[in-house]
Amino acid sequence: EIVLTQSPGTLSLSPGERATLSCRASQSVSSYLAWFQQKPGQAPRLLIYGASSRAPGIPDRFSGSGSGTDFTLTISRLEPEDFAVYYCQQYGTSPRTFGQGTKVEVK
Amino acid sequence: QVQLVQSGAEVKKPGASVKVSCKASGYTFTGYYMHWVRQAPGQGLEWVAYINLNSGGATYAQKFQGSVTVTRDTSISTVYMELSRLTSDDTAVYYCVRGVGAPNYYDYWGQGTLVTVSS
């Protein structure tokens, strides 16, 4: 199965700062890569699909890039509500797999 | 608006079975797929299975083959996931998730159902 490795494990930043999250795949997933945000006690929420397409209703401060094996989720200016855990997922190859998550916490 | 409403929390003993439901509304039920994803306490996300809501055909992750069965009832727009031979390792929140596109990505999630396996 395809292993997704997210880095860093934890990102400590202040509101207004830029967040850059990485997701690396053990083999190519083309552009079949999604990003989710999860807050405590809630279900994940789709942010990005197709590596770079924002889901409906997602603010434009969230952007995704990459293809093949290296992907990035960027939050241009952190808002208080953006502090959460972020997961990447590949959905092009079975079994679908998720990264282990990156926690974005308040510095 | 699209809604996926899951059944309530369950507590089961090891070796028992549990059936979790997911009722969909706000869209054409048979036009999509439904996936199940689980999350053990404090852990990450794990894909379990999916079902083609039109044909009823289901596909399972290898580790869940034989222990998980996914079905649907189109008359009430509801999907079911049954887990059998439960162990403590099955303690998790189980989410139903709508799959869209080809290949499917996940656009809407249910609220989750906590299944606790404890003697």
mmCIF file of N, CA and C in Angstrom, chain A residues 32 36 38 42-44 46 49 87 89 91-92 94-96 98, chain B residues 35 37 39 43-47 95 103-107 109-110:
data_model
loop_
_atom_site.group_PDB
_atom_site.id
_atom_site.type_symbol
_atom_site.label_atom_id
_atom_site.label_comp_id
_atom_site.label_asym_id
_atom_site.label_seq_id
_atom_site.Cartn_x
_atom_site.Cartn_y
_atom_site.Cartn_z
ATOM 1 N N TYR A 32 -4.121 12.560 -7.303
ATOM 2 C CA TYR A 32 -5.231 12.062 -6.497
ATOM 3 C C TYR A 32 -4.920 12.194 -5.016
ATOM 4 N N PHE A 36 -7.576 17.232 4.458
ATOM 5 C CA PHE A 36 -8.695 17.393 5.371
ATOM 6 C C PHE A 36 -8.240 18.125 6.625
ATOM 7 N N GLN A 38 -9.295 18.552 10.694
ATOM 8 C CA GLN A 38 -10.116 17.969 11.750
ATOM 9 C C GLN A 38 -9.892 18.709 13.061
ATOM 10 N N GLN A 42 -14.825 16.556 16.148
ATOM 11 C CA GLN A 42 -15.552 16.752 14.889
ATOM 12 C C GLN A 42 -15.065 15.786 13.826
ATOM 13 N N ALA A 43 -15.910 15.600 12.824
ATOM 14 C CA ALA A 43 -15.501 14.841 11.653
ATOM 15 C C ALA A 43 -14.529 15.669 10.822
ATOM 16 N N PRO A 44 -13.673 15.011 10.065
ATOM 17 C CA PRO A 44 -12.808 15.764 9.145
ATOM 18 C C PRO A 44 -13.643 16.550 8.136
ATOM 19 N N LEU A 46 -13.304 18.312 4.205
ATOM 20 C CA LEU A 46 -12.511 18.383 2.977
ATOM 21 C C LEU A 46 -12.091 19.815 2.706
ATOM 22 N N TYR A 49 -8.976 18.834 -2.991
ATOM 23 C CA TYR A 49 -8.980 17.558 -3.699
ATOM 24 C C TYR A 49 -8.255 17.758 -5.019
ATOM 25 N N TYR A 87 -4.860 16.273 7.680
ATOM 26 C CA TYR A 87 -4.508 14.976 7.107
ATOM 27 C C TYR A 87 -4.483 15.056 5.591
ATOM 28 N N GLN A 89 -4.610 12.530 2.142
ATOM 29 C CA GLN A 89 -5.122 11.216 1.762
ATOM 30 C C GLN A 89 -4.916 11.018 0.268
ATOM 31 N N TYR A 91 -6.261 8.890 -2.974
ATOM 32 C CA TYR A 91 -7.460 8.128 -3.316
ATOM 33 C C TYR A 91 -7.386 7.540 -4.724
ATOM 34 N N GLY A 92 -6.189 7.469 -5.269
ATOM 35 C CA GLY A 92 -6.054 6.921 -6.615
ATOM 36 C C GLY A 92 -5.768 5.435 -6.654
ATOM 37 N N SER A 94 -6.007 1.627 -4.437
ATOM 38 C CA SER A 94 -6.549 0.903 -3.298
ATOM 39 C C SER A 94 -5.439 0.107 -2.611
ATOM 40 N N PRO A 95 -5.398 0.103 -1.265
ATOM 41 C CA PRO A 95 -6.327 0.795 -0.375
ATOM 42 C C PRO A 95 -6.029 2.279 -0.258
ATOM 43 N N ARG A 96 -7.098 3.068 -0.135
ATOM 44 C CA ARG A 96 -6.904 4.489 0.120
ATOM 45 C C ARG A 96 -6.195 4.642 1.461
ATOM 46 N N PHE A 98 -4.187 7.371 4.421
ATOM 47 C CA PHE A 98 -4.062 8.702 4.984
ATOM 48 C C PHE A 98 -2.667 8.878 5.568
ATOM 49 N N HIS B 35 -18.397 5.538 1.560
ATOM 50 C CA HIS B 35 -17.243 4.900 2.168
ATOM 51 C C HIS B 35 -17.411 4.881 3.678
ATOM 52 N N VAL B 37 -14.855 5.047 7.063
ATOM 53 C CA VAL B 37 -13.514 5.361 7.551
ATOM 54 C C VAL B 37 -13.563 5.316 9.066
ATOM 55 N N GLN B 39 -11.528 5.813 13.010
ATOM 56 C CA GLN B 39 -10.480 6.531 13.728
ATOM 57 C C GLN B 39 -10.455 6.033 15.169
ATOM 58 N N GLN B 43 -5.969 8.525 17.408
ATOM 59 C CA GLN B 43 -5.192 8.036 16.256
ATOM 60 C C GLN B 43 -5.627 8.674 14.951
ATOM 61 N N GLY B 44 -5.028 8.209 13.866
ATOM 62 C CA GLY B 44 -5.336 8.742 12.553
ATOM 63 C C GLY B 44 -6.527 8.046 11.916
ATOM 64 N N LEU B 45 -6.670 8.283 10.611
ATOM 65 C CA LEU B 45 -7.825 7.817 9.859
ATOM 66 C C LEU B 45 -7.468 6.572 9.047
ATOM 67 N N GLU B 46 -8.419 5.659 8.956
ATOM 68 C CA GLU B 46 -8.196 4.386 8.261
ATOM 69 C C GLU B 46 -9.415 4.054 7.412
ATOM 70 N N TRP B 47 -9.179 3.815 6.119
ATOM 71 C CA TRP B 47 -10.265 3.456 5.215
ATOM 72 C C TRP B 47 -10.674 2.001 5.464
ATOM 73 N N TYR B 95 -16.926 6.590 10.618
ATOM 74 C CA TYR B 95 -17.563 7.646 9.828
ATOM 75 C C TYR B 95 -18.057 7.069 8.499
ATOM 76 N N PRO B 103 -11.371 8.826 -9.725
ATOM 77 C CA PRO B 103 -11.737 8.046 -8.540
ATOM 78 C C PRO B 103 -12.374 8.926 -7.467
ATOM 79 N N ASN B 104 -13.088 8.261 -6.548
ATOM 80 C CA ASN B 104 -13.813 8.989 -5.505
ATOM 81 C C ASN B 104 -12.893 9.788 -4.608
ATOM 82 N N TYR B 105 -13.275 11.032 -4.361
ATOM 83 C CA TYR B 105 -12.747 11.730 -3.204
ATOM 84 C C TYR B 105 -13.925 11.974 -2.277
ATOM 85 N N TYR B 106 -13.627 12.372 -1.032
ATOM 86 C CA TYR B 106 -14.639 12.450 0.015
ATOM 87 C C TYR B 106 -15.100 13.878 0.203
ATOM 88 N N ASP B 107 -16.398 14.133 -0.016
ATOM 89 C CA ASP B 107 -16.832 15.515 0.151
ATOM 90 C C ASP B 107 -17.696 15.752 1.384
ATOM 91 N N TRP B 109 -19.029 14.146 5.250
ATOM 92 C CA TRP B 109 -18.813 13.151 6.297
ATOM 93 C C TRP B 109 -20.010 13.109 7.230
ATOM 94 N N GLY B 110 -20.337 11.899 7.716
ATOM 95 C CA GLY B 110 -21.278 11.791 8.810
ATOM 96 C C GLY B 110 -20.639 12.294 10.097
#
